Structures are given as structure tokens and as C-alpha cells.
Amino acid sequence: MEVLITSLVMLILILMLLASGTWVFASLMGASILGLYLLHDFSFHRIGMIMGKIVYRSSSSWELAAIPMFVLIGEILFRTDLSDRMFRGIAPLVNWLPGRLLHTNIAGCTIVAALNGTSTATTAIVGQITLPELEKRNYDKALSIGSLAGSGGFGMLIPPSVPLIIYGVLSEVSIAKLFAAGVLPGLLLSGLFMGYIVIRSLCNKDLAPGERENYGLTDYLNCAVLIAPIGVLIVTILGSIYTGIATPTEAAAVGVLVTTLMALVLRQLTWSVFKESLFGAVRVSCMVCSIMMTASFLSTAMGFLHVPQDVSQFITSLSLSKYALIVIVGLFYILLGLFLDGISITVMSLPITLPLILNAGFDPIWFGIFLVIMIELGLITPPIGFNLFVVQGVSKYPIEKTARAAIPFFFLMVLGVAILVAFPQIVTWLPGRL
């Protein structure tokens, strides 16, 4: 009973601060301080000493240096025509599929996700290119919007991935293996999304109006030229990691260098573009790191209050099967996704969920991928679905209609999770080869 009261008090403190419009990092810090002061009789001096140590420890990991560099790659892509070249290169390749250009959202997000590591950047980069073109050609608006909102989350799953870096640091799991683990599940979800569009388009020809365009050999050769810069970037970043030449942090630095040189060669990189890209990367990185530091402090506060240990003992006492446990954990993450962003969810929840998952016999690498997909579900669920707001900002489509358009892709991701639970080898096979 005592653990239930403590957990409810902490949850109420966090929700009250968030509902008041307080920034996420300040809400987490405020709830931690009040929780230790009210429920554990800590003095403010002692709380300050603990907070200083935790903030320094959680922000000084070398692996975290990869985050701003992967974000910077996305910022440069966003402000140059490298992403536009990618769209023009993809269009002929998906022309033969039922649904035609509707697949550019999914293919584009899959490719861009392999470069920047964040969902919001992936969604914005692809959306600003594909949505105007799809609207101009009278493709179905809801399917265009929904497929972008759903596939934008690939930025968190397909390596490099900022949440996977944070998960690897906190769980002490190899980041390179986590990156490898995200490849096949990312392609699985991409295939499910494209299969759904194919079925919908076969059932309703009006979703993809017009006739197939005729492309010749020259057009397909031009596709290779247009996509080549993005391909070189992907091979440079991921290839250097998987061959052992570079760590994820070193690969991120090389990726920034190659992206900058490409933009210079293509005459896309002005001083204004470079400066705006730097400022954008600083803003996103500061947001991520501030949330991570304060969420680590919250995790420590909950540890002092014995919340993780008591919750773990309570759930263990229920003698649930491993599959019943994963369903409960999944529902828990979907609930958190209604109110919090992915970084906050990851750092706040791991002290509670990770011991439970490991005790149940799940692989920690598999759980990292499961966690990221759960976060992706939160990106397209109101009231705080970040991808919904990004898509709404790019398309000017009403937010309630955007949320409705994303519903089928929510359930496709749930189906993807079910497949990964039934066949965990999809996640663990590639890391096992490193």
C-alpha cells in the first residue's frame, strides 16, 4: 500500500507540473525535489548535493557526444536540396507499385532515418518534399498524412538513433549492437506500411489517381545519380560502425564532415544555412540533454523512495508469464506516450521496467528495440503526439484529422511488435553477427 501511495504522489506531482505548462525538464526536476523533501525528509542542501552529482554523471558520457552530431546531419539535410534529390530519385523506383508516389513517404523516411537519428527531423525533412507533390497530383490526403506521421518514427528505430544511444548508455548495452538490432525491425515496419498502402490502393483506385508514368533506362540511371549522395552518407556512417573502424560517436563526426563537404560540392551550403543548422542542432541537443539529466535525477529520487524495487517486487509476486508481462509493460509505455516525449519516457521508466524484463528472460537488446517502437506509438497518439504536430505544421491539415489518419499505422506498429515478440530473432540475429 505504501509503494502505491508513493508512486501516485510522484505521478501526481509530475502531471500537475506538466499540466501547468512548465517545461518538461523543470517538471521532472521539481517533482524530484518535492518528492525527496516531502516523502523522505531530505534537506534541500542534501538534495542539491545529490542533484549536482547526478547531473554531472548523466551528462559526461562520451557516447552522448554523438547526439548533437547526428542531429546536425539532419539539420543540414533539412536546409539543402539533398532531400529533394532523394525524392526525385525514389519516385521512379516506386512507380510500378499500387499506390505509386504514396510510397515515397515511407521509402523517404526509411532512408533519412538512416542519417539523422530523430523522428521530428525525419518527418519534417520528408514531409516538406513529399506532401506538396502528393497534393499537387491529387493523391489521397488522409493516406498521405497518415503514412508520413507513422513512418516518421523510423528516425528513432533505424540507426543511427538518439533514443538507442541513450538506452545503451543507461542499460550499459553495446550501442553498435543496438544499432544493428534496429535495422531489420525498421525494414519490417516499412514493409508493413507499404503493404498496407498496396492493399488500400488495390481496393480503391482513386487513392492514387492518374496513370503510371513511363520511365526509361536513362531515368533509372538518373535515379542512381540523385540517390548516390545519400547512399554514400549511409555507407560512411553505418559502414564505419559495423566494420569496427569507428565508434558511433566517431562515425557521427565523420558523417557531419561528409554531409558538409557534399553540401559544399553541390553548392548548397551557404554561411546562413550552416549557421541555422548549428543553431537548430544546439536547440535540439540542449533539449534532449536537459531532459536526460533531470530524468536521471528523477530516477535517483525514485530509487531513494524505493519505488522501482517495490514495484518490481509487486509485479513479480503476481507470477505473470513473460508474455503477460510484456503486454502490461507495452500498455504502460503507450499510456506514458500520451503525456511525455520519448527521451523522458526512456530515462524515467528504465529503473522500473529493465529489471523486470531481464528477470523474465528477455534479451536487453531486444527490449531496447521494443522500447523504441513503444515510443514511436506515442509519437502518433494525442494529446502529445510530436509527429502529429510536425505533420500538421508541414501540411496545415487539422490536428484531429491528422490523428485520425495515423490510426491505421498505429495498429500496423502494434502488429509489428507482436511479430517481434513471436520471432525475437528478427532483432537479435544481426547483432549476433557483430
Coordinates of C-alpha atoms in Angstrom, one line a residue:
M1 CA 0.0 0.0 0.0
E2 CA 2.9 2.4 0.8
V3 CA 4.5 1.9 -2.6
L4 CA 1.2 2.6 -4.3
I5 CA 0.8 5.9 -2.3
T6 CA 4.4 7.0 -3.1
S7 CA 4.0 6.2 -6.8
L8 CA 0.7 8.1 -7.0
V9 CA 2.2 11.1 -5.2
M10 CA 5.1 11.2 -7.6
L11 CA 2.9 10.8 -10.6
I12 CA 0.5 13.5 -9.5
L13 CA 3.4 15.9 -8.9
I14 CA 4.8 15.3 -12.4
L15 CA 1.3 15.6 -14.1
M16 CA 0.5 18.8 -12.1
L17 CA 3.7 20.5 -13.2
L18 CA 3.3 19.4 -16.8
A19 CA -0.3 20.5 -16.9
S20 CA 0.7 23.9 -15.6
G21 CA 2.8 24.5 -18.7
T22 CA 6.1 24.0 -17.0
W23 CA 8.9 22.8 -19.3
V24 CA 9.4 19.0 -19.2
F25 CA 12.9 19.2 -17.7
A26 CA 11.8 21.6 -15.0
S27 CA 8.7 19.4 -14.2
L28 CA 10.9 16.4 -13.7
M29 CA 13.4 18.3 -11.5
G30 CA 10.6 19.9 -9.4
A31 CA 8.8 16.6 -8.9
S32 CA 12.2 15.0 -7.8
I33 CA 13.0 17.8 -5.3
L34 CA 9.4 17.8 -3.8
G35 CA 9.3 14.0 -3.7
L36 CA 12.6 13.8 -1.7
Y37 CA 11.6 16.7 0.6
L38 CA 8.1 15.7 1.3
L39 CA 8.3 11.9 1.3
H40 CA 11.9 11.2 2.5
D41 CA 12.6 14.3 4.7
F42 CA 15.7 15.2 2.8
S43 CA 17.1 18.7 3.4
F44 CA 17.4 21.0 0.4
H45 CA 21.2 21.0 0.9
R46 CA 21.4 17.3 0.6
I47 CA 19.1 17.3 -2.4
G48 CA 21.3 19.8 -4.1
M49 CA 24.4 17.7 -3.5
I50 CA 22.7 14.6 -4.9
M51 CA 21.4 16.6 -7.9
G52 CA 24.8 18.0 -8.7
K53 CA 26.4 14.6 -8.8
I54 CA 23.7 13.0 -10.9
V55 CA 23.6 15.9 -13.4
Y56 CA 27.3 15.7 -14.0
R57 CA 27.4 11.9 -14.2
S58 CA 24.5 11.7 -16.6
S59 CA 25.8 14.3 -19.0
S60 CA 29.5 13.4 -19.1
S61 CA 29.3 10.1 -21.1
W62 CA 31.4 10.2 -24.2
E63 CA 28.7 8.3 -26.2
L64 CA 26.3 11.2 -25.8
A65 CA 28.5 13.4 -27.9
A66 CA 27.1 11.5 -30.9
I67 CA 23.6 13.1 -30.4
P68 CA 24.3 16.7 -31.5
M69 CA 26.3 15.5 -34.5
F70 CA 23.6 13.2 -35.8
V71 CA 21.1 16.0 -35.2
L72 CA 23.4 18.4 -37.2
I73 CA 23.4 16.0 -40.1
G74 CA 19.6 16.1 -40.2
E75 CA 19.6 19.9 -39.9
I76 CA 21.9 20.3 -42.9
L77 CA 19.8 17.8 -44.9
F78 CA 16.7 19.8 -43.9
R79 CA 18.1 23.1 -45.3
T80 CA 19.7 21.9 -48.5
D81 CA 18.3 20.1 -51.6
L82 CA 19.9 16.7 -50.7
S83 CA 16.5 15.5 -49.5
D84 CA 14.7 16.9 -52.7
R85 CA 17.2 15.0 -54.8
M86 CA 16.3 11.8 -52.8
F87 CA 12.6 12.3 -53.6
R88 CA 13.2 12.7 -57.3
G89 CA 15.4 9.6 -57.2
I90 CA 12.8 7.5 -55.3
A91 CA 9.8 8.4 -57.4
P92 CA 10.6 6.3 -60.5
L93 CA 11.5 3.3 -58.3
V94 CA 8.1 3.1 -56.7
N95 CA 6.1 3.9 -59.8
W96 CA 5.3 0.2 -60.5
L97 CA 3.7 -0.4 -57.1
P98 CA 0.0 0.1 -56.5
G99 CA -0.2 3.5 -54.7
R100 CA 2.8 4.8 -56.6
L101 CA 4.1 8.0 -55.0
L102 CA 2.3 7.3 -51.7
H103 CA 5.3 5.0 -51.1
T104 CA 7.7 7.9 -51.2
N105 CA 6.8 8.9 -47.7
I106 CA 7.7 5.5 -46.3
A107 CA 10.8 5.0 -48.5
G108 CA 12.0 8.5 -47.9
C109 CA 11.6 8.2 -44.1
T110 CA 13.4 4.9 -44.2
I111 CA 16.4 6.4 -45.9
V112 CA 16.5 9.7 -44.0
A113 CA 16.2 7.8 -40.7
A114 CA 19.5 6.1 -41.5
L115 CA 21.1 9.6 -41.4
N116 CA 19.9 11.7 -38.5
G117 CA 18.5 9.7 -35.6
T118 CA 15.4 11.7 -34.6
S119 CA 11.8 11.3 -35.6
T120 CA 10.9 15.0 -35.8
A121 CA 13.8 15.8 -38.2
T122 CA 12.9 12.8 -40.4
T123 CA 9.2 13.7 -40.5
A124 CA 9.9 17.4 -41.3
I125 CA 12.6 16.7 -44.0
V126 CA 10.5 14.2 -45.9
G127 CA 7.2 16.0 -45.3
Q128 CA 8.2 19.3 -46.8
I129 CA 9.2 17.5 -50.0
T130 CA 6.6 14.8 -50.5
L131 CA 3.3 16.3 -49.2
P132 CA 3.2 19.3 -51.7
E133 CA 4.0 16.9 -54.6
L134 CA 1.3 14.4 -53.5
E135 CA -1.3 17.1 -53.0
K136 CA -0.5 18.6 -56.4
R137 CA -1.1 15.2 -58.0
N138 CA -4.4 14.7 -56.1
Y139 CA -3.3 11.7 -54.0
D140 CA -5.5 10.8 -51.1
K141 CA -4.8 13.4 -48.4
A142 CA -5.5 11.2 -45.3
L143 CA -3.3 8.4 -46.6
S144 CA -0.5 10.8 -47.4
I145 CA -0.7 12.4 -44.0
G146 CA -1.1 9.1 -42.1
S147 CA 1.8 7.4 -43.8
L148 CA 4.1 10.3 -43.1
A149 CA 3.1 10.5 -39.4
G150 CA 3.7 6.8 -38.9
S151 CA 6.9 6.3 -40.9
G152 CA 8.5 9.5 -39.5
G153 CA 9.0 7.5 -36.3
F154 CA 11.6 5.3 -38.2
G155 CA 14.1 8.1 -37.3
M156 CA 14.1 6.6 -33.7
L157 CA 14.4 3.0 -34.8
I158 CA 16.6 2.7 -37.9
P159 CA 20.2 3.5 -36.9
P160 CA 21.6 5.9 -36.0
S161 CA 19.1 6.5 -33.3
V162 CA 19.2 9.1 -30.4
P163 CA 16.9 7.0 -28.1
L164 CA 19.0 3.9 -28.7
I165 CA 22.2 5.8 -27.8
I166 CA 20.5 6.9 -24.5
Y167 CA 19.2 3.4 -23.9
G168 CA 22.6 1.9 -24.5
V169 CA 24.3 4.4 -22.1
L170 CA 21.7 3.8 -19.3
S171 CA 21.5 0.0 -19.7
E172 CA 25.2 -0.5 -20.4
V173 CA 24.4 -2.3 -23.7
S174 CA 26.6 -2.0 -26.8
I175 CA 25.3 0.9 -28.9
A176 CA 26.8 -0.7 -32.1
K177 CA 24.8 -3.8 -31.4
L178 CA 21.6 -1.8 -30.7
F179 CA 22.1 0.0 -34.0
A180 CA 22.4 -3.4 -35.8
A181 CA 19.3 -4.6 -33.9
G182 CA 17.2 -1.7 -35.3
V183 CA 17.8 -2.5 -39.0
L184 CA 15.6 -5.5 -39.6
P185 CA 12.7 -4.3 -37.4
G186 CA 12.8 -0.9 -39.2
L187 CA 12.6 -2.7 -42.6
L188 CA 9.8 -4.9 -41.2
L189 CA 7.7 -1.9 -40.3
S190 CA 8.5 -0.2 -43.6
G191 CA 7.3 -3.3 -45.4
L192 CA 4.1 -3.5 -43.3
F193 CA 3.3 0.2 -44.1
M194 CA 4.0 -0.3 -47.9
G195 CA 1.9 -3.5 -47.9
Y196 CA -1.0 -1.6 -46.3
I197 CA -0.8 1.1 -49.0
V198 CA -0.7 -1.5 -51.7
I199 CA -3.8 -3.3 -50.4
R200 CA -5.7 0.0 -49.9
S201 CA -4.8 1.2 -53.4
L202 CA -5.9 -2.1 -55.0
C203 CA -9.2 -1.8 -53.2
N204 CA -9.7 1.9 -54.1
K205 CA -8.1 3.1 -57.4
D206 CA -8.9 6.7 -56.5
L207 CA -6.4 6.9 -53.7
A208 CA -3.6 7.1 -56.3
P209 CA -5.1 9.0 -59.3
G210 CA -3.6 9.1 -62.8
E211 CA -1.8 6.6 -64.9
R212 CA 1.7 5.2 -64.3
E213 CA 4.4 7.3 -65.8
N214 CA 6.7 5.7 -68.3
Y215 CA 10.4 5.8 -67.3
G216 CA 13.2 4.7 -69.5
L217 CA 16.7 3.4 -68.8
T218 CA 18.1 7.0 -68.6
D219 CA 15.6 7.9 -65.9
Y220 CA 16.6 4.9 -63.8
L221 CA 20.3 5.7 -64.2
N222 CA 19.5 9.3 -63.2
C223 CA 17.8 7.8 -60.0
A224 CA 21.2 6.3 -59.0
V225 CA 22.9 9.7 -59.5
L226 CA 20.3 11.5 -57.4
I227 CA 20.3 9.0 -54.6
A228 CA 24.1 8.5 -54.6
P229 CA 24.9 11.3 -52.1
I230 CA 22.5 9.9 -49.5
G231 CA 23.8 6.3 -50.2
V232 CA 27.4 7.5 -49.6
L233 CA 26.4 9.0 -46.3
I234 CA 24.6 5.9 -45.1
V235 CA 27.6 3.7 -46.1
T236 CA 30.0 6.1 -44.5
I237 CA 28.2 6.3 -41.1
L238 CA 26.8 2.7 -40.7
G239 CA 29.7 1.0 -42.6
S240 CA 32.3 2.6 -40.3
I241 CA 30.4 1.4 -37.2
Y242 CA 29.7 -2.2 -38.3
T243 CA 33.2 -2.8 -39.7
G244 CA 34.7 -1.6 -36.4
I245 CA 36.6 1.2 -38.0
A246 CA 34.8 3.8 -35.8
T247 CA 32.7 4.1 -32.7
P248 CA 29.1 5.5 -33.1
T249 CA 30.4 8.9 -31.8
E250 CA 33.4 8.9 -34.3
A251 CA 31.1 7.8 -37.1
A252 CA 28.7 10.7 -36.3
A253 CA 31.7 13.2 -36.6
V254 CA 32.7 11.7 -39.9
G255 CA 29.0 11.9 -41.1
V256 CA 28.9 15.6 -40.3
L257 CA 32.1 16.1 -42.3
V258 CA 30.9 14.2 -45.3
T259 CA 27.5 15.9 -45.2
T260 CA 29.1 19.3 -45.1
L261 CA 31.5 18.5 -47.9
M262 CA 28.7 17.2 -50.1
A263 CA 26.6 20.3 -49.5
L264 CA 29.6 22.4 -50.4
V265 CA 30.3 20.5 -53.6
L266 CA 26.7 20.8 -54.6
R267 CA 26.8 24.5 -53.8
Q268 CA 24.0 24.2 -51.3
L269 CA 25.9 25.2 -48.2
T270 CA 25.9 29.0 -47.5
W271 CA 27.1 30.6 -44.3
S272 CA 23.4 31.3 -43.4
V273 CA 22.4 27.6 -43.9
F274 CA 25.4 26.4 -41.9
K275 CA 24.7 28.8 -39.0
E276 CA 21.0 27.9 -38.9
S277 CA 21.9 24.2 -38.9
L278 CA 24.2 24.7 -36.0
F279 CA 21.6 26.7 -34.0
G280 CA 19.0 24.0 -34.7
A281 CA 21.3 21.2 -33.6
V282 CA 22.2 23.1 -30.4
R283 CA 18.5 23.7 -29.6
V284 CA 17.5 20.0 -30.1
S285 CA 20.6 18.7 -28.3
C286 CA 20.1 21.0 -25.3
M287 CA 16.5 19.9 -25.0
V288 CA 17.5 16.2 -25.2
C289 CA 20.3 16.5 -22.7
S290 CA 18.4 18.7 -20.2
I291 CA 15.6 16.2 -20.2
M292 CA 18.0 13.3 -19.8
M293 CA 19.8 14.9 -16.9
T294 CA 16.7 15.8 -14.9
A295 CA 15.1 12.4 -15.7
S296 CA 18.2 10.7 -14.3
F297 CA 17.7 12.8 -11.2
L298 CA 14.1 11.7 -11.0
S299 CA 15.2 8.1 -11.4
T300 CA 17.6 8.5 -8.5
A301 CA 14.9 10.2 -6.4
M302 CA 12.5 7.3 -7.1
G303 CA 15.4 4.9 -6.1
F304 CA 15.7 6.7 -2.7
L305 CA 11.9 6.3 -2.3
H306 CA 12.2 2.5 -3.2
V307 CA 9.6 2.9 -6.0
P308 CA 11.5 0.7 -8.6
Q309 CA 12.3 -2.1 -6.1
D310 CA 8.8 -2.2 -4.6
V311 CA 7.0 -2.1 -8.0
S312 CA 9.3 -4.9 -9.2
Q313 CA 8.6 -7.0 -6.2
F314 CA 4.8 -6.4 -6.5
I315 CA 4.7 -7.4 -10.2
T316 CA 7.0 -10.4 -9.5
S317 CA 4.6 -11.5 -6.8
L318 CA 1.8 -11.7 -9.4
S319 CA 3.6 -14.6 -11.1
L320 CA 2.8 -13.4 -14.6
S321 CA 4.1 -15.2 -17.7
K322 CA 6.7 -13.4 -19.7
Y323 CA 4.2 -12.6 -22.4
A324 CA 1.6 -11.3 -20.0
L325 CA 4.4 -9.1 -18.5
I326 CA 5.4 -7.7 -21.9
V327 CA 1.8 -6.8 -22.7
I328 CA 1.5 -4.9 -19.4
V329 CA 4.8 -3.1 -20.0
G330 CA 3.6 -2.3 -23.5
L331 CA 0.4 -0.8 -22.3
F332 CA 2.3 1.1 -19.6
Y333 CA 4.5 2.7 -22.3
I334 CA 1.5 3.6 -24.5
L335 CA 0.0 5.3 -21.5
L336 CA 3.2 7.3 -20.8
G337 CA 3.3 8.2 -24.5
L338 CA 0.0 10.1 -24.2
F339 CA 1.7 12.7 -22.0
L340 CA 5.6 12.5 -22.3
D341 CA 8.2 12.6 -25.1
G342 CA 10.3 9.6 -25.9
I343 CA 13.5 10.7 -24.2
S344 CA 11.7 11.4 -20.9
I345 CA 9.9 8.0 -21.1
T346 CA 13.2 6.1 -21.7
V347 CA 15.1 7.6 -18.8
M348 CA 12.2 7.7 -16.3
S349 CA 11.0 4.2 -16.9
L350 CA 14.1 2.1 -17.2
P351 CA 14.8 1.8 -13.4
I352 CA 11.4 0.1 -13.1
T353 CA 11.0 -1.9 -16.3
L354 CA 14.5 -3.1 -17.2
P355 CA 15.0 -5.3 -14.1
L356 CA 11.5 -6.8 -14.7
I357 CA 12.3 -7.6 -18.3
L358 CA 15.7 -9.1 -17.6
N359 CA 14.3 -11.2 -14.8
A360 CA 11.6 -12.5 -17.2
G361 CA 14.3 -13.7 -19.5
F362 CA 14.1 -11.1 -22.3
D363 CA 17.3 -10.0 -24.1
P364 CA 18.2 -6.4 -23.2
I365 CA 19.0 -5.6 -26.9
W366 CA 15.6 -6.9 -27.9
F367 CA 13.9 -4.8 -25.2
G368 CA 15.7 -1.7 -26.5
I369 CA 14.0 -2.1 -29.8
F370 CA 10.7 -2.9 -28.2
L371 CA 11.0 0.3 -26.1
V372 CA 11.7 2.4 -29.2
I373 CA 8.7 1.1 -31.1
M374 CA 6.6 1.8 -28.0
I375 CA 7.9 5.4 -28.1
E376 CA 7.0 5.6 -31.8
L377 CA 3.5 4.7 -30.9
G378 CA 3.4 7.7 -28.5
L379 CA 4.5 9.9 -31.4
I380 CA 1.2 9.5 -33.1
T381 CA -1.2 9.4 -30.2
P382 CA -2.8 12.6 -28.9
P383 CA -2.7 14.8 -26.9
I384 CA 1.1 15.0 -27.0
G385 CA 2.0 13.2 -30.3
F386 CA 5.0 15.1 -31.5
N387 CA 4.9 13.7 -35.0
L388 CA 1.2 14.7 -35.3
F389 CA 2.2 18.3 -34.6
V390 CA 5.1 18.2 -37.0
V391 CA 2.9 16.8 -39.8
Q392 CA 0.2 19.3 -39.0
G393 CA 2.8 22.2 -39.2
V394 CA 4.1 21.0 -42.6
S395 CA 0.7 20.2 -44.1
K396 CA -1.7 22.7 -42.3
Y397 CA -4.1 19.7 -42.0
P398 CA -6.3 19.9 -38.9
I399 CA -4.7 18.1 -36.0
E400 CA -7.8 16.0 -35.3
K401 CA -7.8 14.7 -38.9
T402 CA -4.1 14.1 -38.8
A403 CA -4.5 12.0 -35.6
R404 CA -7.3 10.0 -37.3
A405 CA -5.2 9.5 -40.5
A406 CA -2.4 8.0 -38.3
I407 CA -4.7 5.3 -36.6
P408 CA -4.1 2.5 -39.2
F409 CA -0.3 3.0 -38.9
F410 CA -0.6 2.8 -35.1
F411 CA -2.2 -0.7 -35.4
L412 CA 0.4 -1.7 -38.0
M413 CA 3.1 -0.9 -35.5
V414 CA 1.3 -2.9 -32.9
L415 CA 1.3 -5.8 -35.3
G416 CA 5.0 -5.3 -35.9
V417 CA 5.6 -5.5 -32.1
A418 CA 3.6 -8.7 -32.0
I419 CA 5.7 -10.2 -34.7
L420 CA 8.9 -9.3 -32.9
V421 CA 7.6 -10.9 -29.7
A422 CA 6.8 -14.1 -31.6
F423 CA 10.1 -14.0 -33.5
P424 CA 12.7 -12.2 -31.4
Q425 CA 15.4 -13.5 -33.8
I426 CA 14.4 -10.6 -36.1
V427 CA 16.0 -8.3 -33.6
T428 CA 18.9 -10.4 -32.3
W429 CA 20.2 -12.1 -35.4
L430 CA 22.1 -9.2 -36.8
P431 CA 23.8 -8.1 -33.5
G432 CA 24.8 -11.7 -33.0
R433 CA 26.9 -11.4 -36.2
L434 CA 29.0 -8.5 -35.0

